């Protein structure tokens, strides 16, 4: 992906479709539309997956809580959401096997009846997963449970094990955008829509785009604009037509990152009920343990949602009945907050009860198509529904082909190729496996483009060659692009990230032609941001 060339194309060409927002839904729409033969532009104000799509629980699932709500409340919308998620689960894994894989989840229970209840529920859950090779739910006795997760409380009776999928959400979204770019889409990050122009009938025909890196404005012409901005969808809807009512009720969810000793397992744990009626997941991710999430309405959309001390307390308290030894706050390595793009009026029920389904909305007055709501697991179905509607509007009927389309790095992927890479480049096992799992069949290209095999930080497998590769090939433009989304170092450990900023800044400065002042500014801003995260997570207010 070459940002400079794509900016030139954005300025000089006209498009069938211009998609606003490059999270999972926007990048998914860009790939789908491009594969159908449309001329597509994809514009993102920050970075690919910068907001909601990089801050999920990293699960590909139908939602066991939605299934329970569906049966308890006879809520068929919840049941439909579960069905859609489970039908899409195997496709998400198939199309990027380096970035997504099956994951066993253990639900500890404290009585025979509780075990029976969850076994029935999770068996039904598996029933909806058609054409899915994942193992079915299994009731484990106490001894078998401890063989899977040895750190659980001795007070448990047994557990129920079932399977869902796990993904690296930020890199999966990047792979969607990268695949759209390879298919011919014009893909640009760090570019904001700041206004629209309309034709004599009041239909959108042009957008004014601000290149946030240069400060230049670009006029982008398109027959159809598609709004895929997640929690921020109302701002684009109202920019296109200020008579529309707001549709979104964003909610905030946070996660904390703990050391691997919390679980001592490659399996995850599902905590089936919290004091506020949610479920919480305790999941191995990038060698650490991620715990989340919460669900609280969030209105300050101009501010990044971040982890605060009270939320840390809530998640640690939620762990208490399930672990033999509960970690304390000093063990928290990092954390993050994200927003869910929920559809619902301000006076409706609590956000945790709102359905995570999606809706494709067409505003005939402005000609804006908006994709509202949804969740990661169903991104492909969301994109399909949106581009199906675009086909009707543009009077071009073509079929969706994304179900069997491998993403960049996914086709002919073989995890065992790490052994040859280790031998050829004299790497350690952890680094070799990391490169294969994150770049798939492009792993060797990472090493060949940079030939810098020195680690960025001694405790983690990331190497200097990745900085060069992600700038040249994956449109990394800032320190945070690299630390938060090209690698997941910001999510894994704040302190190690702080310690690595200068090393990465030197490499990025060389590739992006930053002068000394620009480099120092990048370092200062990013370090201040990391310190803000640390302060808020540790300070009660």
XYZ file of C-alpha atoms in Angstrom:
541
model
C 0.000 0.000 0.000
C 1.550 3.249 -1.161
C -0.060 6.295 0.435
C 1.562 8.908 -1.834
C 0.414 7.159 -5.022
C -3.050 6.573 -3.577
C -3.411 10.268 -2.645
C -2.579 11.193 -6.247
C -5.229 8.799 -7.530
C -7.730 10.094 -4.983
C -7.254 13.612 -6.297
C -7.229 12.820 -10.008
C -9.772 10.043 -10.509
C -13.550 9.712 -10.161
C -15.082 6.794 -8.266
C -18.207 4.711 -8.289
C -18.096 4.402 -4.497
C -16.278 6.364 -1.809
C -16.297 4.584 1.562
C -15.784 6.683 4.694
C -14.190 4.823 7.593
C -11.664 1.958 7.422
C -12.598 -0.173 10.368
C -13.770 -3.741 9.828
C -17.023 -2.739 8.138
C -15.506 -0.053 5.881
C -12.505 -2.143 4.854
C -14.854 -5.105 4.343
C -17.104 -2.995 2.106
C -14.095 -1.739 0.122
C -12.901 -5.272 -0.595
C -16.392 -6.522 -1.499
C -17.160 -3.584 -3.805
C -13.768 -3.736 -5.534
C -14.102 -7.463 -6.176
C -17.511 -6.777 -7.760
C -15.889 -4.436 -10.284
C -16.635 -1.038 -8.758
C -14.048 1.716 -8.718
C -13.611 2.323 -4.996
C -11.959 4.834 -2.664
C -11.560 4.046 1.047
C -10.827 6.994 3.346
C -9.948 6.790 7.056
C -9.511 9.834 9.303
C -6.987 8.128 11.590
C -5.552 4.690 10.846
C -7.025 1.365 9.793
C -8.926 -0.049 12.791
C -7.804 2.919 14.907
C -10.936 2.917 17.029
C -13.583 0.234 17.601
C -12.068 -2.381 15.297
C -8.757 -2.624 17.166
C -10.293 -2.558 20.647
C -12.534 -5.606 20.667
C -12.357 -8.723 22.848
C -10.585 -10.415 19.899
C -13.275 -13.103 19.621
C -15.055 -14.434 16.541
C -18.301 -15.627 18.037
C -22.076 -15.707 17.920
C -22.368 -14.483 21.519
C -23.352 -16.917 24.249
C -24.977 -14.096 26.246
C -27.177 -13.165 23.280
C -28.326 -16.791 23.049
C -29.329 -16.802 26.727
C -31.211 -13.504 26.303
C -32.936 -14.838 23.199
C -34.408 -17.831 25.052
C -35.121 -16.048 28.343
C -36.852 -13.080 26.702
C -38.117 -14.787 23.525
C -36.034 -12.209 21.659
C -35.667 -13.510 18.117
C -33.487 -10.552 17.076
C -30.858 -11.813 19.536
C -31.228 -15.340 18.132
C -30.744 -14.078 14.590
C -27.563 -12.292 15.691
C -26.182 -15.517 17.209
C -27.016 -17.453 14.052
C -25.334 -14.880 11.799
C -22.218 -14.838 13.968
C -21.820 -18.590 14.057
C -22.420 -18.928 10.322
C -19.678 -16.347 9.622
C -17.197 -17.676 12.195
C -15.611 -20.337 9.991
C -15.326 -17.901 7.052
C -13.406 -15.352 9.148
C -10.936 -18.076 10.159
C -10.663 -19.624 6.691
C -9.856 -16.376 4.875
C -6.965 -15.317 7.125
C -5.702 -18.434 8.947
C -2.557 -16.604 10.095
C -4.646 -14.022 11.963
C -7.572 -16.109 13.239
C -7.860 -19.524 14.844
C -10.141 -21.661 17.066
C -9.988 -21.056 20.821
C -11.197 -23.285 23.661
C -13.182 -21.472 26.369
C -13.713 -22.952 29.826
C -16.782 -21.930 31.840
C -16.231 -22.864 35.521
C -19.386 -23.972 37.388
C -20.018 -24.447 41.080
C -22.785 -27.067 41.122
C -24.116 -30.009 39.155
C -27.199 -28.030 38.121
C -25.113 -25.088 36.871
C -22.998 -27.450 34.774
C -26.076 -29.084 33.288
C -27.569 -25.656 32.461
C -24.467 -24.452 30.623
C -23.944 -27.775 28.842
C -27.441 -27.549 27.365
C -26.994 -23.881 26.410
C -23.606 -24.368 24.799
C -24.796 -27.475 22.955
C -27.590 -25.352 21.433
C -24.999 -22.667 20.660
C -22.936 -25.212 18.726
C -26.053 -26.440 16.899
C -26.354 -23.081 15.123
C -22.789 -23.332 13.767
C -23.518 -24.992 10.426
C -20.620 -26.283 8.312
C -18.276 -25.497 11.182
C -15.650 -28.113 12.116
C -15.124 -26.774 15.650
C -15.546 -29.351 18.461
C -18.865 -29.356 20.311
C -19.355 -28.389 23.955
C -18.000 -30.815 26.542
C -18.684 -31.106 30.296
C -15.371 -31.503 32.165
C -14.998 -32.866 35.684
C -12.930 -31.030 38.289
C -9.678 -32.863 37.503
C -10.042 -32.303 33.747
C -10.816 -28.622 34.350
C -7.572 -28.089 36.271
C -5.641 -29.825 33.499
C -6.832 -27.032 31.206
C -6.523 -24.063 33.612
C -4.516 -24.890 36.766
C -4.989 -21.481 38.414
C -8.754 -21.754 38.983
C -10.298 -21.757 42.440
C -10.476 -25.154 44.201
C -14.096 -24.320 45.061
C -15.370 -25.119 41.576
C -17.475 -28.215 40.868
C -16.618 -28.736 37.178
C -16.676 -26.775 33.928
C -18.104 -26.718 30.429
C -15.680 -26.294 27.518
C -16.751 -24.975 24.143
C -14.993 -23.389 21.150
C -15.141 -20.023 19.449
C -12.614 -18.184 17.293
C -9.929 -15.638 18.147
C -8.390 -12.997 15.877
C -5.874 -10.183 15.914
C -8.499 -7.555 15.159
C -6.224 -4.672 14.083
C -4.114 -6.755 11.724
C -7.200 -8.511 10.355
C -8.716 -5.120 9.499
C -5.406 -4.065 7.940
C -5.445 -7.258 5.851
C -8.921 -6.324 4.574
C -7.762 -2.836 3.579
C -4.536 -4.223 2.088
C -6.501 -6.823 0.099
C -8.846 -4.103 -1.212
C -5.770 -2.087 -2.237
C -4.297 -5.091 -4.055
C -7.628 -5.595 -5.841
C -7.517 -1.993 -7.126
C -9.159 0.199 -4.461
C -7.594 3.546 -3.569
C -6.943 3.281 0.154
C -5.824 6.261 2.270
C -5.453 6.616 6.038
C -5.051 9.818 8.083
C -7.509 11.660 5.811
C -10.723 13.239 7.127
C -13.999 14.087 5.406
C -14.602 17.740 6.296
C -17.516 18.540 3.976
C -19.732 17.446 1.096
C -20.834 19.082 -2.147
C -24.186 18.283 -3.771
C -25.625 18.399 -7.267
C -28.699 20.394 -8.319
C -30.993 17.686 -6.895
C -29.327 17.780 -3.478
C -27.469 14.487 -3.938
C -23.897 14.066 -2.705
C -21.417 14.125 -5.562
C -18.162 15.273 -3.985
C -16.380 15.215 -0.628
C -13.729 17.574 0.663
C -10.964 15.488 2.241
C -8.270 16.864 4.530
C -4.925 15.078 4.389
C -4.135 15.180 8.108
C -0.402 14.705 7.507
C 0.199 17.475 4.981
C -2.734 19.794 5.701
C -3.753 19.748 2.028
C -7.382 19.503 0.892
C -8.530 17.140 -1.850
C -11.861 17.037 -3.694
C -13.078 13.460 -4.172
C -15.813 12.768 -6.722
C -18.013 9.663 -6.406
C -21.418 8.435 -7.548
C -22.164 7.014 -4.097
C -20.795 7.688 -0.617
C -20.978 4.968 2.034
C -20.749 5.864 5.719
C -18.920 3.167 7.731
C -17.754 5.247 10.680
C -19.097 3.056 13.482
C -19.836 5.034 16.670
C -19.269 8.271 14.714
C -21.828 7.451 11.993
C -24.251 10.147 13.116
C -21.723 12.924 12.452
C -21.421 11.874 8.784
C -25.193 11.324 8.474
C -25.885 14.833 9.771
C -23.111 16.343 7.636
C -24.880 14.877 4.598
C -28.401 15.783 5.746
C -28.894 17.826 8.911
C -32.628 16.937 9.056
C -31.897 13.352 10.070
C -32.252 12.157 13.674
C -29.360 10.550 15.523
C -29.452 6.747 15.492
C -26.394 5.638 17.498
C -25.976 5.026 21.230
C -22.283 4.222 21.632
C -21.234 2.228 24.675
C -17.768 1.910 26.178
C -16.055 -1.387 26.955
C -12.626 -1.749 28.555
C -10.031 -4.507 28.889
C -6.991 -4.991 31.103
C -3.859 -6.964 30.308
C -2.305 -9.256 32.940
C 0.738 -11.588 32.986
C 0.404 -15.146 31.608
C 0.674 -16.671 35.112
C -2.912 -15.584 35.770
C -4.117 -18.539 33.659
C -1.023 -20.604 32.843
C -3.031 -21.894 29.894
C -3.577 -21.513 26.162
C -7.315 -21.889 26.792
C -9.605 -19.002 27.730
C -12.173 -18.636 30.485
C -15.740 -17.371 30.242
C -17.128 -15.818 33.421
C -20.856 -16.296 32.772
C -22.271 -13.555 34.992
C -21.041 -10.329 36.572
C -22.780 -8.124 39.119
C -24.067 -5.916 36.288
C -25.427 -8.854 34.287
C -22.688 -9.216 31.660
C -20.226 -11.932 30.769
C -16.472 -11.379 31.066
C -13.773 -13.172 29.072
C -10.291 -14.031 30.328
C -8.272 -14.740 27.203
C -4.656 -15.526 26.288
C -3.541 -12.896 23.767
C -0.031 -12.170 22.493
C 1.510 -14.123 25.378
C -0.413 -12.196 28.051
C -3.915 -12.513 29.537
C -6.654 -10.092 28.509
C -9.709 -9.552 30.736
C -12.885 -7.768 29.595
C -15.244 -6.243 28.983
C -17.544 -3.647 30.549
C -20.588 -1.900 29.052
C -21.399 1.726 29.854
C -23.032 4.410 27.751
C -20.498 6.885 26.334
C -21.266 10.364 25.029
C -17.896 12.150 24.828
C -17.226 11.030 21.256
C -14.569 13.688 20.739
C -12.383 11.977 23.372
C -10.719 8.576 23.187
C -12.298 6.166 25.697
C -9.561 5.005 28.053
C -9.267 2.621 30.978
C -9.871 4.205 34.397
C -9.127 2.927 37.902
C -12.753 2.110 38.796
C -13.004 -0.141 35.742
C -9.795 -1.903 36.757
C -11.332 -2.578 40.178
C -14.502 -3.966 38.612
C -12.647 -6.418 36.380
C -10.339 -7.603 39.181
C -13.339 -8.073 41.486
C -15.053 -10.098 38.751
C -12.068 -12.471 38.684
C -12.147 -13.013 42.452
C -14.598 -15.966 42.700
C -12.925 -17.844 39.846
C -9.185 -17.793 40.564
C -7.225 -19.296 43.447
C -5.084 -16.150 43.552
C -6.453 -12.881 42.206
C -3.864 -10.515 40.680
C -3.554 -7.041 42.177
C -3.418 -3.700 40.375
C 0.378 -3.635 40.359
C 0.374 -6.578 37.920
C -1.630 -4.787 35.230
C 0.587 -4.319 32.183
C -1.780 -2.239 30.053
C -5.406 -1.717 29.168
C -7.641 -0.100 26.592
C -11.130 1.211 26.012
C -13.267 0.961 22.903
C -16.736 1.922 21.700
C -19.566 -0.237 20.392
C -21.682 1.324 17.613
C -25.068 0.365 19.068
C -28.312 1.364 17.359
C -30.915 2.760 19.762
C -32.687 5.924 20.859
C -31.526 7.808 23.942
C -34.570 6.781 25.959
C -34.368 3.060 25.194
C -33.100 0.206 27.357
C -29.598 -0.097 28.823
C -26.801 -0.440 26.258
C -25.932 -3.952 27.464
C -29.432 -5.076 26.372
C -29.265 -3.593 22.882
C -28.876 -6.043 19.999
C -25.466 -6.026 18.249
C -27.115 -6.441 14.841
C -26.555 -4.129 11.898
C -28.712 -2.041 9.609
C -28.106 -0.601 6.149
C -29.771 2.809 5.914
C -30.287 4.758 2.687
C -31.093 8.470 2.889
C -32.836 9.231 -0.406
C -32.562 12.985 0.073
C -28.754 13.084 0.211
C -28.021 9.720 -1.457
C -25.872 8.653 1.529
C -25.721 4.956 2.342
C -24.867 4.188 5.980
C -23.876 0.909 7.611
C -24.941 1.124 11.259
C -24.270 -1.164 14.214
C -22.879 -4.679 13.927
C -19.870 -6.469 15.343
C -16.541 -7.916 14.219
C -17.682 -11.482 13.586
C -20.282 -10.447 11.030
C -18.206 -7.795 9.217
C -18.339 -9.745 5.915
C -22.115 -10.189 6.046
C -22.481 -6.496 6.952
C -20.361 -5.539 3.948
C -22.301 -7.882 1.670
C -25.648 -6.388 2.705
C -24.274 -2.866 2.177
C -22.765 -3.500 -1.251
C -25.897 -5.407 -2.322
C -27.789 -2.186 -1.601
C -25.123 -0.148 -3.425
C -25.630 -2.377 -6.466
C -29.350 -1.505 -6.498
C -28.640 2.224 -6.189
C -25.985 2.164 -8.936
C -27.981 -0.256 -11.079
C -25.186 -2.812 -11.372
C -26.057 -6.330 -10.269
C -23.031 -8.428 -9.358
C -22.600 -11.206 -6.818
C -20.550 -11.045 -3.628
C -17.387 -13.171 -3.788
C -15.746 -12.496 -0.422
C -16.786 -15.738 1.261
C -13.932 -17.644 -0.362
C -11.479 -14.783 -0.879
C -8.187 -15.163 1.007
C -6.824 -11.997 2.562
C -3.233 -10.809 2.136
C -0.885 -13.392 3.668
C -3.581 -16.061 4.010
C -3.479 -18.170 0.855
C -1.240 -21.257 1.161
C -0.446 -20.307 4.760
C 1.553 -22.897 6.689
C 2.397 -22.147 10.302
C 5.259 -24.657 10.206
C 7.084 -22.404 7.722
C 8.475 -20.636 10.810
C 11.091 -23.407 11.098
C 12.593 -22.605 7.676
C 12.511 -18.866 8.437
C 14.256 -19.480 11.749
C 16.988 -21.433 10.025
C 17.440 -19.072 7.070
C 17.604 -15.877 9.135
C 19.100 -17.207 12.403
C 16.143 -16.051 14.495
C 14.842 -17.341 17.802
C 11.690 -19.479 17.893
C 9.418 -16.779 19.355
C 10.326 -14.215 16.689
C 10.014 -16.718 13.836
C 6.564 -17.800 15.006
C 5.456 -14.218 15.585
C 6.390 -13.189 12.034
C 4.546 -16.112 10.483
C 1.451 -15.573 12.604
C 1.227 -11.849 11.879
C 2.317 -11.632 8.241
C 1.418 -15.110 6.996
C 2.988 -15.818 3.620
C 4.521 -12.308 3.667
C 6.747 -13.125 6.670
C 9.820 -13.727 4.543
C 9.243 -10.409 2.756
C 9.414 -8.604 6.107
C 12.902 -9.958 6.698
C 14.080 -9.383 3.150
C 12.912 -5.758 3.013
C 14.699 -4.731 6.172
C 17.297 -7.369 7.079
C 17.173 -5.917 10.597
C 16.635 -8.860 12.905
C 17.527 -7.058 16.142
C 14.648 -6.964 18.639
C 12.911 -3.692 19.425
C 12.593 -4.746 23.085
C 14.356 -7.736 24.690
C 11.150 -9.108 26.271
C 9.113 -9.286 23.048
C 9.512 -10.856 19.588
C 9.088 -7.668 17.520
C 12.082 -6.784 15.350
C 13.366 -3.648 13.621
C 12.651 -5.023 10.142
C 8.929 -4.782 10.938
C 9.193 -1.004 11.287
C 10.627 -0.676 7.769
C 8.142 -3.149 6.295
C 5.046 -1.614 7.893
C 6.014 1.864 6.675
C 6.801 0.713 3.119
C 4.068 -1.892 2.645
C 1.341 -1.299 5.270
C 1.007 2.503 5.380
C 2.207 2.975 8.962
C 2.565 6.751 9.335
C 3.005 7.360 13.055
C 4.515 5.768 16.146
C 1.066 4.789 17.349
C 0.208 3.193 13.996
C 3.161 0.882 14.568
C 2.916 0.201 18.311
C -0.876 -0.055 18.641
C -1.941 -1.679 15.375
C 0.887 -3.010 13.132
C 2.247 -4.721 16.244
C 0.107 -4.917 19.388
C 2.815 -3.723 21.755
C 0.749 -0.834 23.153
C -1.941 -3.320 24.145
C 0.533 -5.763 25.666
C 2.631 -3.536 27.937
C 2.765 0.226 28.335
C 6.176 0.303 30.027
C 7.922 -1.779 27.364
C 6.333 0.437 24.715
C 7.606 3.564 26.457
C 11.088 2.043 26.564
C 10.975 1.307 22.806
C 9.705 4.606 21.426
C 13.091 6.124 20.512
C 14.292 2.992 18.724
C 11.208 2.871 16.492
C 11.175 6.641 15.981
C 14.706 6.580 14.528
C 13.708 3.934 11.980
C 10.416 5.613 11.063
C 12.085 9.005 10.749
C 14.507 7.592 8.187
C 11.723 5.993 6.103
C 9.234 8.887 6.348
C 11.821 11.687 6.019
C 10.985 13.283 9.355
C 13.326 16.075 10.331
C 14.635 16.267 13.890
C 11.775 18.472 15.054
C 9.133 16.155 13.577
C 10.795 13.144 15.159
C 10.972 14.766 18.605
C 7.349 15.861 18.319
C 6.230 12.306 17.490
C 8.189 10.923 20.438
C 6.896 13.525 22.888
C 3.231 13.212 21.873
C 3.215 9.425 21.993
C 5.044 9.222 25.315
C 2.620 11.717 26.835
C -0.306 9.609 25.598
C 1.118 6.429 27.153
C 1.726 8.217 30.446
C -1.885 9.465 30.394
C -3.091 5.870 30.022
C -0.943 4.780 32.978
C -2.080 7.672 35.184
C -5.803 7.141 34.534
C -5.611 3.402 35.168
C -3.973 3.987 38.544
C -5.734 7.096 39.848
C -9.231 7.113 41.354
C -11.154 10.272 40.520
